[in-house]
Amino acid sequence: SCSRAKDVTMPAKVPVNFFSTRSPVIDLFRGQLDYADQLRQDSEIVLYFFYAPWCGQSIAAREEIEHVASRLSDQVLFLAVNCWWNQGKCRKQKHFFYFPVIHLYHRSFGPIEYKGPMSAVYIEKFVRRVMTPLLYISSRSKLLDFLSNYEPGVVGFFEFNASPQPPGYLTFFTSALHSLKKDYLGTIRFGVVTDKRVAEEISLVHSGSVYLHRHANTSLIYPKDIMNFTAENICKWALENREMLIRWLRPHGGKSLLLNNELKKGPALLIFIPYNPLAELHPLLDEITKVALEYHKCNKSQAAEPDLQHLGDSDSPAFDSSLTDAHLKFSETFPIAKYPCCNTVVLPQWHSISRTHNICELCVNQTLGVKPNKVHVPHCNFLEIEAALDSFYLQEHTFFQVISNTIECSNFLSFYSPFSYYTACCRTVNRHFLSFISSEKTIFQTPKVAFSSHGKKDNTQFSIPHIEDRNCFIRDLNISSMNITGLSCTTNKTLNLYLLDSNLFWIYAERLGASKSTHLKEFAAIVDLKEEVHYVLDQNQSLVGPTLENFIKNFSVLYSPLKRHLVDDPSVHFHEQRVVTEVTTNTFHETVFLSAKNVLLLYYAQWCGFCASLNHIFIQLARLLPPDSFTVARIDVTRNDLPWEFMTDRLPTILFFPHQRKEQSVKFPEDFSVNLSNLLKFILHHSSLSSSEPCTKECLHKESVLQQGHISHLEREIRKLRSEISALHQAHDQLEAQLSEARREEQRLQQQKHTLEKQHKTLQLHSEQLQATYDQKNQELLEMAEKLQELADASENLLKENALLRILVAARGGKLQSKDEIKEPLQSEQTLSEDNDTSLSAATAASEEKRIDNIDTIETEHSSGNRTE
Amino acid sequence: AAMQRFLGPLLCLWALRLPAGTGAAARGLDVASYRERVRAMFYHAYEHYLESAFPYDELRPLTCDGQDTWGSFSLTLIDALDTLLILGNVSEFQRVVNVLQEGVDFDIDVNASVFETNIRVVGGLLSAHLLSRKAGVEVEAGWPCSGPLLRMAEEAARKLLPAFQTPTGMPYGTVNLLHGVNPGETPVTCTAGIGTFIVEFATLSHLTGDPVFEDVARKALKALWKNRSDIGLVGNHIDVITAKWVAQDAGIGAGVDSYFEYLVKGAILLQDKELMSMFLEYNKAIKNYTKFDDWYLWVQMYKGTVSMPVFQSLEAYWPGLQSLIGDVDNAMRTFLNYYTVWKQFGGLPEFYNIPQGYTVDKREGYPLRPELIESAMYLYRATRDPTLLELGRDAVESIEKISKVDCGFATIKDLRDHRLDNRMESFFLAETVKYLYLLFDPDNFIHNDGSDFDVVVTPYGECVLNAGGYIFNTEAHPIDPAALHCCRKRKEEQWEVEDLMREFYSRKKTKKFTLKRPPDHDEEENAKDPEDASSEKAGWKRNSKKSSHSLLSCPSQSFNSKLAVLGQVFLDNT
C-alpha cells in the first residue's frame, strides 16, 4: 500500500534445455508442438513427455524417461515438450492441470495417456504394451500360459487366409489399444489366435470370435448379436465382465478414494511383494495367484468330486488326514443346509463315554447353539456323520468331565471344518427313567478348548484360556491340513485379495506394522476397516503359498485365532535417564502394570497442540516426584496401538495407576485445567502411599524409605533455593547496577536540565535585550520617521516656497531678468534629502531579519531540551 | 479492499484430478539435499539483503536496493532473526541481536499498520528474546522475564496501544508511532487486524507482568465474537467505532485468516477454554456454510449464500490449523485440493477460481507466501506422509527456477507467465524458508517432542523451558509456551506445590485433597469433588453423565488413518 517501489518487473526467464543434448529424448524446450507433430509422422510409436521446467514431478520423472528412452529409442520416438513456456505452441494449444503428462501414440491411434507410476520399469512396460497390444498365440501351450495368468485375458480368433486381414481383426486390434486408454494399468491382456486347432481349445470355431477367459466363473464369448462389434464395445465388455480374483492397488498419489472404496467392501488381504513388471517370471506372484484361485473356486462340483471318490476308495483309518480332506470337500460340495441333521449313533464299546452312555444323538450344525432336534431333522449323509464321529471320538476327554446319569449334550468344534459344529447328546438306553427333557442342556462349549489334531489327550486346560494360550492353539491349527478351496464362498468373512508393489507402496506396509529393518519387502496383512482391526502375517514366516493359506484360514474360522496387530513405534528406545518415561506398545504392560510404582500415564500425540504445550508441566512433575515410587510416563498413541480397553478417544488423557491397585486406574477429570498443583492433588488423592494401618516392620522400612526420599527431595529443594538465591542476587546486582546507572543518568539529566535552564534564561535575557533594543530601535525609527516627516514637510514647505519663489522669480524674472544666479543652490539641497530616505529603510529591514533568526534558535534549543529530558 | 465477486455456476463436485504417479515418492526424497538447498536459498536472500538493502525494511531484488515498507525497522532483519537460529547459525544471531539493539528506534514519525507491526516486529522480537539463551546470547539474570529484546518488544507494543482506545475496544488499523492515532484515521479495520494480537500480547503480559497487553487483545477478540452474525460468521471489515460490518464476505482467507488462527493458538498457549469454544462455534458455521467438497468458499455473512467461489493463497494455512486440533483427515483432504493448484501453476495465485480452474484477473501473483508449506509442515508431523515432502520439493524447485534472481528472490507478479516483481517480502525469510527448512529437518529443535528441555533458574523460581510445543505466531515466530509459566505470579503456585510435596512425604494425610473447579464452572456444579467421582467405579468409563469432553483436546486418530497416506482419503470418519 505504501510501497514506494518503482514499477520494475522482469519477464520470465527464457527456457533452456531440460534434457541433456546427448539424451535420446528430443527436447522441444520452447514448446514447439507443431514441430513435434511433424516429427511424429515418421514414427510408429511416439511418446510425448509434456513437462514444465519448474515442476518437481517433471524433474523427478525426467530420469525415468531417459532410462526408458535409452532402452527403447530404436523403436520409439521420445519427444519432450515444454508445455509451460507461454510463447510456445504447446502452451497455447493444451491446457494441463498437472505435469508431467505422458501421451503415447500407436501410429494414428492416440493419445493414450499413461497414468501409472512414474517409474521407468512401469513406463517401459506400458510402452511395450502400446507397441504390441496383441500377443500372438501360436500354440496350445502358449495359449495355456496366456490363460493361466491371474490377469484377465481376451483372445480373438482370426483366420488369416487369402485376404491380407480377416474381417474384424483391425477392430480387435484397436480394442486392445483402446483398453490401454481405459485401463492404464494394463490388467486386461489381449491375445490373438490364428490356428483353428488352437482356437478349438477354447471352443472358438468362427473366425472373428472373441473370448474372455475367467477362472472361477464360466468364460464368455463376445455376444456379436447383441452388441456391435466395435473397439469400444469389446473393450467395455471385457472390462465389465473380467474377473478380479486378485487386484493390484496402485494409488496414483493424488487425492483418491481407492483404498476407501476397496476396503469398505469388506475385510481385505493386502499382499505386498516387490514387483518388476518387466520380469519374465513372477514365481511368488504365481504362487499367490494359485492361492487366490483356490480361494475363489466355489463352483467346483465337477472338479472336486472325482478327487473325492478317489480318496474315498482308500480304506483309511478315521484319523487319516487325506480322508478328512475328502470329507470337507464333500460336505462343501453339497451345500450344508442351514438346518442341522442328526443321526443316532451307537457307541462302540471302547469309547470312554460308553461306560455311562451308549447311544448318542449326533447333530451336525452350522452354527453353535442350534439344538439337536430329532423330530424335524433329516438324517445326515453317511460321510458327514462319520466325520462328526471322528471329531467326537477325538474329544472324548471332554466327556470325562461331564459323566453323569442324565443326558449329556455337548457342542464341539469339527475337527475338519472350522465352520460346522457337532452336538452330541448321549444317554444310556437302558436307563429308562431318565427324561429327555433336559436334553437341550448345553454343558460345555468347546470352541475355546485346545485339542491336538492327533488325538492326544489334553486334560490340562478347561478354563477359558488366555490369549497366550490361544497362541499355542494357533500353532496346532496352522499345521492342520484343511485347505482353502472355495473358502471365499463358504465363509461369511470373505476376503478381497489385493496386491501392492512394495517397491512403490511399502509405506502402507510400514503403517500396518511391517518392520522397517527387513530387507525383504514382503508382507501380508488383513485389514478389516469396519471392525477397525488388522492382522499381519508373522514376518518371520516367509511369504509363500501355504503360509498365506493358513493366514486366510485362520482369519475365516469363527473364533479366529488371529490376534489384532498392534503397531508399535520402533524408533523409541528405552532411556533410563529420561525424566518422562516413553511407553510403547511393547513396553506398556511392563511399565504400567508390572512395575511396583505408581504410574501417571499421559496419552498424547505429537501433532496435537494441546498435548505439546503440556510438556513442561509433565517434566516438572516428573522432576518433583520421588522416582523410586512414581513413574511419570507417556505414550504416543498415534504410533502405538494399545488393546481396546486401554484406548482413549481424546488427547491428552491422563491416567493414574495406583501402586497395588493397577486395575483401578483413575482418569484425571477433563474439566480441570492441567497444571502442576492440580496434578499433584490428583495423585495425592489416589495414591496408595498413605495407609493408615498400624505400623509393622515392613511399614517402618517403607516409612524410612519415604523419609529418605523426603530428605533427598528437600535437599534438591535447598539446592534449588540456593541457585534461586544466587539468581536473585545476580538480578539484584543487576538491578543495583541499573539503578545506579539510572541515578547517574538522572543526575546527568538533572545537570543537563540545569544547564538548559541556564541557557534558557540567558536566551530569555538575550531575547529581552533584543526586545529592548528592538523597541528602542523602533522608537528611534519612529522618531526618525517623525523627523523625516518633518523634513518632508519642511521640504514640501521649501518646495512650496520654492514654487512660490519661482513664481515670484518668474514674475520677477519678467521684471528682473538680471537676477538668474539665485536658483542653483536650492536645487542641490533637494537631492541631498532624497538620499537620506533610502538608507534609512534598508536599516529597518536588516534589524527585522535578525529578530526572526533569534527566535528560531531559541525554539530549536527548546525542543532538543525536551527530548533529552 | 473491495473484493471482486464471481457469479456463475458453482461446480460443487470438483473432479478429483489425477496428478501423475508416485515413483519419486516411493524411492523417497533426498531430504538432506533439499534441506541444504533451502539453507542456500536463505543465505542467497539474506546476504543480499544485508549487502544491498539494510537498514531498509525490505530488499528489492530486481533493482538490488532497499525500501521501507511497513515502517522503518529493518524489518527483514527482525523477521529473519529466528530463522537464523533454526538454521543453526548462532554467531549471526548474536551479531544481529546487537545490531538491532543499537539500530532500531520506534520513536519515529511513521504511520504503521498495527497488525503488521505486531506480528512481524513484536512477534519477531519476542521469539528472538525467548530463543536468545539457546542461541548462546549472554542473557541477564532475570531472563526470560527481562532482557533487551523483550524491552524492545514491549516498547513496540506500547506504541500500538493507542489504537485500541476505541468505544468497542477493537483497534484502528493504523497508528502513528510518535503521535498515536492520526486525526481523521479511517475506523475500518479488517477482522484479522482486530483479532491477531493474543499470542504476542499475552506472551508480553506474562513475561513483563503488565496485564494491559493481554487485556486489550482479549477485549478486541470478545468484541468480534459479540458482533458475529446470527449464523455465526464474521465478515471481512468492520467499523471499529460503530461496530458495523463494512465488508460482509465471510470466509477463512484474506482479512480474516489469522483471527481464527489466533483463537486456536491462544487457546493452546493459554490453556483457554473460552477462546477454543469460540473457535469451535466458528468452525461449525464455516463447515456448514463455506465448505464445499473440501474447498472453502466465500459467503455472505448473514445469509450464507456463496459470494465468491474462490480459493485464496492465504487460506492454505487452514489444514495446518486443523491438524493442531486433531482434524487431520479433513486437513489432509483440503491440503490435497490446494496442492493441485500448486501443481497447475508452480505457486498459489492470490485468488483461484475453483469452478473455472484458473486464476482470477488482477490476482495472479504469488509473493512467495508460506501458507501451503506451513500446512505441509504441520501435517507432516501428524502423518509422515511423503506427499507432503513432495510439496516441499515442488516448492524448492519452483522458487529456485522461477523467482531466483541475482539479488535474491523476487515476488512472482503473474503465475500465468511467471513475470517477476521488484519485491521480496520479509515473510519470505521469516516464514517460507523457515517452514521449508523445518519440513526437511525433522530433528530440528523446534520439533522437540518434550524429550529435551532446559532448566533455567530465575529470580521467580526454577523454570523448565524449551520443552517443545512451540506456538508459531502468524509470521512464523515461535513462542515457547513454557515461558509463559515462568514469570511473575508463579510464586503462589510454587508455594502450593511445596505444600503438596510435603504432604507426599508425610505418612498420614492431614488434609483432604480435592481439586478446585475452575471458576467458570462454579455455578453449575460446585459441590462435585472427585471423591464421589472416583468412588463410583474408578476406571475408564468414569462419570459419563457429563459427556462433553474437554474443549482443550484432540480426538484420537481413526483406524483408517494408518492407510491415509499418498493421497488416499477416507470418507465419513467421525
PDB file of N, CA, C and O in Angstrom, chain A residues 57 60 64 117-119 122 251 253 501-508 510 521, chain B residues 21-30 385-387 390 393 566:
ATOM      1  N   GLN A  57       7.783 -32.793 -10.053  1.00  0.00           N
ATOM      2  CA  GLN A  57       7.450 -34.126 -10.545  1.00  0.00           C
ATOM      3  C   GLN A  57       8.037 -34.339 -11.943  1.00  0.00           C
ATOM      4  O   GLN A  57       8.505 -35.429 -12.257  1.00  0.00           O
ATOM      5  N   ALA A  60      11.631 -35.101 -11.452  1.00  0.00           N
ATOM      6  CA  ALA A  60      11.828 -36.456 -10.948  1.00  0.00           C
ATOM      7  C   ALA A  60      11.592 -37.486 -12.039  1.00  0.00           C
ATOM      8  O   ALA A  60      12.281 -38.505 -12.106  1.00  0.00           O
ATOM      9  N   GLU A  64      13.619 -41.053 -15.273  1.00  0.00           N
ATOM     10  CA  GLU A  64      12.925 -42.298 -15.594  1.00  0.00           C
ATOM     11  C   GLU A  64      12.683 -42.377 -17.097  1.00  0.00           C
ATOM     12  O   GLU A  64      12.900 -43.412 -17.719  1.00  0.00           O
ATOM     13  N   PRO A 117       2.551 -45.389 -12.347  1.00  0.00           N
ATOM     14  CA  PRO A 117       3.648 -44.859 -11.540  1.00  0.00           C
ATOM     15  C   PRO A 117       4.754 -44.291 -12.414  1.00  0.00           C
ATOM     16  O   PRO A 117       5.052 -44.828 -13.474  1.00  0.00           O
ATOM     17  N   MET A 118       5.366 -43.190 -11.956  1.00  0.00           N
ATOM     18  CA  MET A 118       6.467 -42.561 -12.698  1.00  0.00           C
ATOM     19  C   MET A 118       7.760 -43.303 -12.399  1.00  0.00           C
ATOM     20  O   MET A 118       8.683 -42.772 -11.787  1.00  0.00           O
ATOM     21  N   SER A 119       7.758 -44.524 -12.812  1.00  0.00           N
ATOM     22  CA  SER A 119       8.931 -45.331 -12.565  1.00  0.00           C
ATOM     23  C   SER A 119       9.279 -46.028 -13.865  1.00  0.00           C
ATOM     24  O   SER A 119       8.399 -46.488 -14.596  1.00  0.00           O
ATOM     25  N   TYR A 122       7.748 -49.419 -15.009  1.00  0.00           N
ATOM     26  CA  TYR A 122       6.317 -49.379 -15.310  1.00  0.00           C
ATOM     27  C   TYR A 122       6.058 -48.658 -16.632  1.00  0.00           C
ATOM     28  O   TYR A 122       5.233 -49.064 -17.423  1.00  0.00           O
ATOM     29  N   PRO A 251      -2.231 -46.715  -5.962  1.00  0.00           N
ATOM     30  CA  PRO A 251      -2.656 -45.325  -5.768  1.00  0.00           C
ATOM     31  C   PRO A 251      -1.775 -44.400  -6.600  1.00  0.00           C
ATOM     32  O   PRO A 251      -0.562 -44.594  -6.667  1.00  0.00           O
ATOM     33  N   GLY A 253      -1.243 -41.220  -6.174  1.00  0.00           N
ATOM     34  CA  GLY A 253      -0.533 -40.193  -5.430  1.00  0.00           C
ATOM     35  C   GLY A 253      -1.351 -38.945  -5.205  1.00  0.00           C
ATOM     36  O   GLY A 253      -1.125 -38.221  -4.254  1.00  0.00           O
ATOM     37  N   ASP A 501       2.684 -53.283  -4.914  1.00  0.00           N
ATOM     38  CA  ASP A 501       4.104 -53.370  -5.227  1.00  0.00           C
ATOM     39  C   ASP A 501       4.891 -52.718  -4.090  1.00  0.00           C
ATOM     40  O   ASP A 501       4.775 -51.514  -3.847  1.00  0.00           O
ATOM     41  N   SER A 502       5.682 -53.531  -3.416  1.00  0.00           N
ATOM     42  CA  SER A 502       6.360 -52.962  -2.241  1.00  0.00           C
ATOM     43  C   SER A 502       7.490 -52.019  -2.644  1.00  0.00           C
ATOM     44  O   SER A 502       7.987 -51.278  -1.814  1.00  0.00           O
ATOM     45  N   ASN A 503       7.878 -52.041  -3.930  1.00  0.00           N
ATOM     46  CA  ASN A 503       8.845 -51.026  -4.363  1.00  0.00           C
ATOM     47  C   ASN A 503       8.227 -49.631  -4.332  1.00  0.00           C
ATOM     48  O   ASN A 503       8.931 -48.638  -4.209  1.00  0.00           O
ATOM     49  N   LEU A 504       6.920 -49.572  -4.486  1.00  0.00           N
ATOM     50  CA  LEU A 504       6.254 -48.276  -4.559  1.00  0.00           C
ATOM     51  C   LEU A 504       5.448 -47.955  -3.310  1.00  0.00           C
ATOM     52  O   LEU A 504       5.345 -46.809  -2.921  1.00  0.00           O
ATOM     53  N   PHE A 505       4.881 -48.965  -2.715  1.00  0.00           N
ATOM     54  CA  PHE A 505       3.900 -48.682  -1.667  1.00  0.00           C
ATOM     55  C   PHE A 505       4.242 -49.331  -0.335  1.00  0.00           C
ATOM     56  O   PHE A 505       3.356 -49.704   0.422  1.00  0.00           O
ATOM     57  N   TRP A 506       5.517 -49.477  -0.097  1.00  0.00           N
ATOM     58  CA  TRP A 506       5.926 -50.116   1.144  1.00  0.00           C
ATOM     59  C   TRP A 506       5.464 -49.323   2.362  1.00  0.00           C
ATOM     60  O   TRP A 506       5.286 -49.859   3.455  1.00  0.00           O
ATOM     61  N   ILE A 507       5.231 -48.045   2.166  1.00  0.00           N
ATOM     62  CA  ILE A 507       4.820 -47.202   3.291  1.00  0.00           C
ATOM     63  C   ILE A 507       3.531 -47.726   3.932  1.00  0.00           C
ATOM     64  O   ILE A 507       3.369 -47.684   5.151  1.00  0.00           O
ATOM     65  N   TYR A 508       2.640 -48.278   3.111  1.00  0.00           N
ATOM     66  CA  TYR A 508       1.420 -48.824   3.695  1.00  0.00           C
ATOM     67  C   TYR A 508       1.747 -50.028   4.578  1.00  0.00           C
ATOM     68  O   TYR A 508       1.133 -50.220   5.618  1.00  0.00           O
ATOM     69  N   GLU A 510       4.505 -50.476   6.181  1.00  0.00           N
ATOM     70  CA  GLU A 510       5.088 -49.955   7.417  1.00  0.00           C
ATOM     71  C   GLU A 510       4.010 -49.440   8.350  1.00  0.00           C
ATOM     72  O   GLU A 510       4.071 -49.624   9.560  1.00  0.00           O
ATOM     73  N   LYS A 521      11.209 -57.088   1.147  1.00  0.00           N
ATOM     74  CA  LYS A 521       9.977 -56.320   1.301  1.00  0.00           C
ATOM     75  C   LYS A 521       8.763 -57.159   0.946  1.00  0.00           C
ATOM     76  O   LYS A 521       8.116 -56.937  -0.070  1.00  0.00           O
TER      77      LYS A 521
ATOM     78  N   GLY B  21       1.946 -40.006 -11.278  1.00  0.00           N
ATOM     79  CA  GLY B  21       2.403 -41.084 -10.409  1.00  0.00           C
ATOM     80  C   GLY B  21       3.204 -40.836  -9.153  1.00  0.00           C
ATOM     81  O   GLY B  21       3.356 -39.737  -8.673  1.00  0.00           O
ATOM     82  N   THR B  22       3.670 -41.896  -8.612  1.00  0.00           N
ATOM     83  CA  THR B  22       4.249 -41.842  -7.286  1.00  0.00           C
ATOM     84  C   THR B  22       5.679 -42.332  -7.267  1.00  0.00           C
ATOM     85  O   THR B  22       6.214 -42.617  -6.216  1.00  0.00           O
ATOM     86  N   GLY B  23       6.250 -42.446  -8.432  1.00  0.00           N
ATOM     87  CA  GLY B  23       7.581 -43.046  -8.497  1.00  0.00           C
ATOM     88  C   GLY B  23       8.565 -42.429  -7.548  1.00  0.00           C
ATOM     89  O   GLY B  23       9.205 -43.120  -6.758  1.00  0.00           O
ATOM     90  N   ALA B  24       8.630 -41.113  -7.556  1.00  0.00           N
ATOM     91  CA  ALA B  24       9.606 -40.446  -6.717  1.00  0.00           C
ATOM     92  C   ALA B  24       9.294 -40.644  -5.252  1.00  0.00           C
ATOM     93  O   ALA B  24      10.198 -40.791  -4.430  1.00  0.00           O
ATOM     94  N   ALA B  25       7.997 -40.644  -4.942  1.00  0.00           N
ATOM     95  CA  ALA B  25       7.607 -40.797  -3.551  1.00  0.00           C
ATOM     96  C   ALA B  25       8.090 -42.125  -2.994  1.00  0.00           C
ATOM     97  O   ALA B  25       8.548 -42.214  -1.869  1.00  0.00           O
ATOM     98  N   ALA B  26       7.963 -43.119  -3.834  1.00  0.00           N
ATOM     99  CA  ALA B  26       8.299 -44.447  -3.345  1.00  0.00           C
ATOM    100  C   ALA B  26       9.780 -44.557  -3.035  1.00  0.00           C
ATOM    101  O   ALA B  26      10.181 -45.108  -2.031  1.00  0.00           O
ATOM    102  N   ARG B  27      10.574 -44.019  -3.907  1.00  0.00           N
ATOM    103  CA  ARG B  27      12.004 -44.128  -3.677  1.00  0.00           C
ATOM    104  C   ARG B  27      12.448 -43.199  -2.560  1.00  0.00           C
ATOM    105  O   ARG B  27      13.519 -43.318  -2.037  1.00  0.00           O
ATOM    106  N   GLY B  28      11.594 -42.276  -2.238  1.00  0.00           N
ATOM    107  CA  GLY B  28      11.901 -41.380  -1.131  1.00  0.00           C
ATOM    108  C   GLY B  28      12.741 -40.222  -1.600  1.00  0.00           C
ATOM    109  O   GLY B  28      13.693 -40.365  -2.374  1.00  0.00           O
ATOM    110  N   LEU B  29      12.354 -39.074  -1.107  1.00  0.00           N
ATOM    111  CA  LEU B  29      13.068 -37.862  -1.459  1.00  0.00           C
ATOM    112  C   LEU B  29      14.389 -37.826  -0.710  1.00  0.00           C
ATOM    113  O   LEU B  29      14.480 -38.323   0.394  1.00  0.00           O
ATOM    114  N   ASP B  30      15.347 -37.191  -1.290  1.00  0.00           N
ATOM    115  CA  ASP B  30      16.584 -36.986  -0.559  1.00  0.00           C
ATOM    116  C   ASP B  30      16.406 -35.749   0.325  1.00  0.00           C
ATOM    117  O   ASP B  30      16.691 -34.631  -0.086  1.00  0.00           O
ATOM    118  N   ASP B 385       3.414 -38.329   5.857  1.00  0.00           N
ATOM    119  CA  ASP B 385       3.036 -38.702   4.502  1.00  0.00           C
ATOM    120  C   ASP B 385       4.048 -38.127   3.516  1.00  0.00           C
ATOM    121  O   ASP B 385       4.265 -36.918   3.486  1.00  0.00           O
ATOM    122  N   PRO B 386       4.679 -38.961   2.682  1.00  0.00           N
ATOM    123  CA  PRO B 386       5.682 -38.449   1.740  1.00  0.00           C
ATOM    124  C   PRO B 386       5.130 -37.427   0.752  1.00  0.00           C
ATOM    125  O   PRO B 386       5.893 -36.644   0.194  1.00  0.00           O
ATOM    126  N   THR B 387       3.824 -37.434   0.545  1.00  0.00           N
ATOM    127  CA  THR B 387       3.216 -36.433  -0.340  1.00  0.00           C
ATOM    128  C   THR B 387       3.580 -35.024   0.124  1.00  0.00           C
ATOM    129  O   THR B 387       3.752 -34.111  -0.685  1.00  0.00           O
ATOM    130  N   GLU B 390       6.832 -34.068  -0.944  1.00  0.00           N
ATOM    131  CA  GLU B 390       6.789 -33.742  -2.374  1.00  0.00           C
ATOM    132  C   GLU B 390       6.390 -32.294  -2.599  1.00  0.00           C
ATOM    133  O   GLU B 390       6.900 -31.644  -3.494  1.00  0.00           O
ATOM    134  N   ARG B 393       9.445 -30.372  -2.015  1.00  0.00           N
ATOM    135  CA  ARG B 393      10.313 -30.470  -3.186  1.00  0.00           C
ATOM    136  C   ARG B 393       9.833 -29.542  -4.300  1.00  0.00           C
ATOM    137  O   ARG B 393      10.619 -28.776  -4.874  1.00  0.00           O
ATOM    138  N   LEU B 566      -0.185 -41.005   0.872  1.00  0.00           N
ATOM    139  CA  LEU B 566      -0.019 -40.994  -0.587  1.00  0.00           C
ATOM    140  C   LEU B 566      -1.334 -40.669  -1.291  1.00  0.00           C
ATOM    141  O   LEU B 566      -1.705 -41.309  -2.273  1.00  0.00           O
TER     142      LEU B 566
END
